[in-house]
Amino acid sequence: MSRRLRMGMVGGGPGAFIGPVHKMAAELDGKIQLVAGAFSQSAERSRAAGLSFGIDPSRAYASYQAMIDAETKREDGIDFVVIATPNHLHLPVAEAALSAGIAVMSDKPATATYDEALKLEAVVASAGLPYGLTHTYAGYSLVREARSLCAAEALGPIRKVAVEYLQGWLSRPLETTGQKQAAWRSDPALNGPGGCIGDIGTHAFHLVEYVTGLKVTSMNAALRTVVPGRKLDDDCNALLRLEGGASGTLMCSQVAAGERNGLRLRVYGEKGSIEWHQEDPNRLSVKWLDGPEETRHAAGGYLSPDALAVTRLPGGHPEGYIEAFAVLYREFADGLIAWRKDNACVLPAMLPGIQAGVRGMRFIERAIESSRIEAWVEF
Ligand code: NAD
């Protein structure tokens, strides 16, 4: 394709967290350009965001419906929509775009509830259009290396998994101060029923299944709300059982004071184990039962083809969050370009899509149920 793919964003208004990250990541490889958006539910704020992003002011819309209506009538209309809003809008925006023949890249969680995710799965299937989900951590080269090691059974059969995602930013009732990221995340109507378990637990859950290639089959979760007056969970511990007999723990919290974005995964097989930290993403520790411990570095020529395929810089030039995000966009762009050519929707296998979205929503629903009945639940 001789031109860049045209992206329309929903969300990402003034002061938003992830919308601007989507723009940076989408445009990093020169395959995509932000050209339109409904950046806020306020027309004025949408216009202000459009100006700051440098798009044609006439393409900063007052609502996502207006954007889809206008853009489908243009010859140079958008090729896909990115959804970077609070969770309650993920389904309606995705549905409106897909029904209008526009592909979707959505931020996680896929929807606000599990029932919505099932509905979205049907919409995606009947539209036959590309749908990607930005589980950012799947874009790191050393996460791909860990996945390759598991796929090649280098560690032997997997016996144990330990994943934790610890943040401290909700240690106080920030939502009562008007802080916008905290406000919608603490409101069940805008966020959905899973608080911390949905916001970051889904990332941890996705990482486990993505790296090991094993599905979680049952879970015993304990969710609680630590900060008085908060309407949703902010702290969770869960025991997992996985296919093949492995067991695991998943811990997530947004009241772990002092923690910033502490996502850490450990996977133990019969012969060895791996350990990866999101805050130190250019190193993967590989420990062997019968050999010395290794540290694999990003961009090392010895890495797997899957890891090297998503490496941009020579070793010692750290890649981070934006680059990992950009990997997902590059794969989405490749899938969309292929779809435009052949009209067959086959996204790269490494890119999380609707299946991962449904799994994530099932995880939230199961965790809430397990915690409510204080017992193991099947998936
Ligand atoms: P945010 O509050 O910072 O931004 C949300 C934006 O959506 C705001 O600009 C708001 O004005 C806009 N918005 C609300 N209603 C709208 C509407 N009707 N039309 C258009 N825009 C509207 O939230 P955030 O932290 O950026 O999170 C947004 C989404 O991204 C959430 O689903 C969250 O789970 C996800 N997220 C993902 C990651 C990741 O690592 N992949 C990280 C952070 C957030």
Short mmCIF file of N, CA and C in Angstrom, two decimals, residues 138 140-153 206-207 209-213 265 274 284 304 306 348-352:
data_model
loop_
_atom_site.label_atom_id
_atom_site.label_comp_id
_atom_site.label_asym_id
_atom_site.label_seq_id
_atom_site.Cartn_x
_atom_site.Cartn_y
_atom_site.Cartn_z
N ALA A 138 2.28 -7.76 25.42
CA ALA A 138 2.52 -8.78 24.39
C ALA A 138 3.45 -8.25 23.29
N TYR A 140 6.40 -6.68 23.81
CA TYR A 140 7.83 -6.64 24.18
C TYR A 140 8.57 -7.82 23.56
N SER A 141 9.80 -7.55 23.06
CA SER A 141 10.54 -8.62 22.40
C SER A 141 10.86 -9.75 23.37
N LEU A 142 11.13 -9.42 24.64
CA LEU A 142 11.50 -10.50 25.56
C LEU A 142 10.28 -11.27 26.08
N VAL A 143 9.11 -10.69 25.95
CA VAL A 143 7.89 -11.49 26.21
C VAL A 143 7.72 -12.49 25.06
N ARG A 144 8.02 -12.05 23.84
CA ARG A 144 7.98 -12.98 22.69
C ARG A 144 9.05 -14.07 22.87
N GLU A 145 10.21 -13.70 23.44
CA GLU A 145 11.26 -14.70 23.68
C GLU A 145 10.77 -15.73 24.72
N ALA A 146 10.14 -15.24 25.78
CA ALA A 146 9.61 -16.14 26.81
C ALA A 146 8.57 -17.07 26.21
N ARG A 147 7.74 -16.51 25.36
CA ARG A 147 6.70 -17.32 24.70
C ARG A 147 7.34 -18.38 23.79
N SER A 148 8.39 -17.99 23.08
CA SER A 148 9.07 -18.95 22.21
C SER A 148 9.69 -20.08 23.03
N LEU A 149 10.29 -19.74 24.16
CA LEU A 149 10.89 -20.77 25.02
C LEU A 149 9.82 -21.77 25.48
N CYS A 150 8.66 -21.26 25.85
CA CYS A 150 7.58 -22.15 26.30
C CYS A 150 7.07 -22.99 25.12
N ALA A 151 6.91 -22.35 23.95
CA ALA A 151 6.38 -23.08 22.79
C ALA A 151 7.33 -24.20 22.37
N ALA A 152 8.63 -23.95 22.53
CA ALA A 152 9.63 -24.96 22.14
C ALA A 152 9.84 -26.00 23.25
N GLU A 153 9.10 -25.83 24.33
CA GLU A 153 9.20 -26.73 25.50
C GLU A 153 10.61 -26.76 26.07
N HIS A 206 -3.70 -12.19 30.86
CA HIS A 206 -3.36 -12.34 29.45
C HIS A 206 -1.91 -12.77 29.29
N LEU A 207 -1.03 -12.17 30.08
CA LEU A 207 0.40 -12.49 29.98
C LEU A 207 0.64 -13.97 30.28
N GLU A 209 -1.43 -16.59 29.88
CA GLU A 209 -1.87 -17.47 28.79
C GLU A 209 -1.05 -17.22 27.52
N TYR A 210 -0.66 -15.97 27.31
CA TYR A 210 0.09 -15.61 26.09
C TYR A 210 1.48 -16.24 26.11
N VAL A 211 2.15 -16.19 27.25
CA VAL A 211 3.52 -16.71 27.33
C VAL A 211 3.54 -18.23 27.41
N THR A 212 2.71 -18.80 28.27
CA THR A 212 2.78 -20.27 28.47
C THR A 212 2.08 -21.03 27.35
N GLY A 213 1.12 -20.40 26.69
CA GLY A 213 0.30 -21.12 25.70
C GLY A 213 -0.70 -22.04 26.38
N LEU A 265 6.40 -11.60 35.79
CA LEU A 265 5.95 -12.97 35.47
C LEU A 265 7.09 -13.95 35.72
N ILE A 274 11.73 -19.02 33.78
CA ILE A 274 12.00 -17.68 33.26
C ILE A 274 11.37 -16.65 34.18
N LEU A 284 15.66 -10.69 30.29
CA LEU A 284 14.87 -11.88 30.65
C LEU A 284 15.81 -12.84 31.37
N SER A 304 15.23 -15.71 19.77
CA SER A 304 14.38 -16.43 18.81
C SER A 304 13.96 -15.49 17.66
N ASP A 306 11.05 -14.89 16.66
CA ASP A 306 9.88 -14.09 17.08
C ASP A 306 10.30 -12.85 17.86
N PRO A 348 -1.96 -11.21 12.25
CA PRO A 348 -0.80 -11.97 12.75
C PRO A 348 -1.12 -12.66 14.07
N ALA A 349 -0.67 -13.92 14.20
CA ALA A 349 -1.04 -14.73 15.36
C ALA A 349 -0.56 -14.14 16.68
N MET A 350 0.48 -13.33 16.63
CA MET A 350 1.05 -12.76 17.86
C MET A 350 0.21 -11.59 18.41
N LEU A 351 -0.67 -11.05 17.57
CA LEU A 351 -1.45 -9.88 17.98
C LEU A 351 -2.69 -10.31 18.75
N PRO A 352 -2.88 -9.84 19.99
CA PRO A 352 -4.11 -10.17 20.70
C PRO A 352 -5.33 -9.64 19.95
#
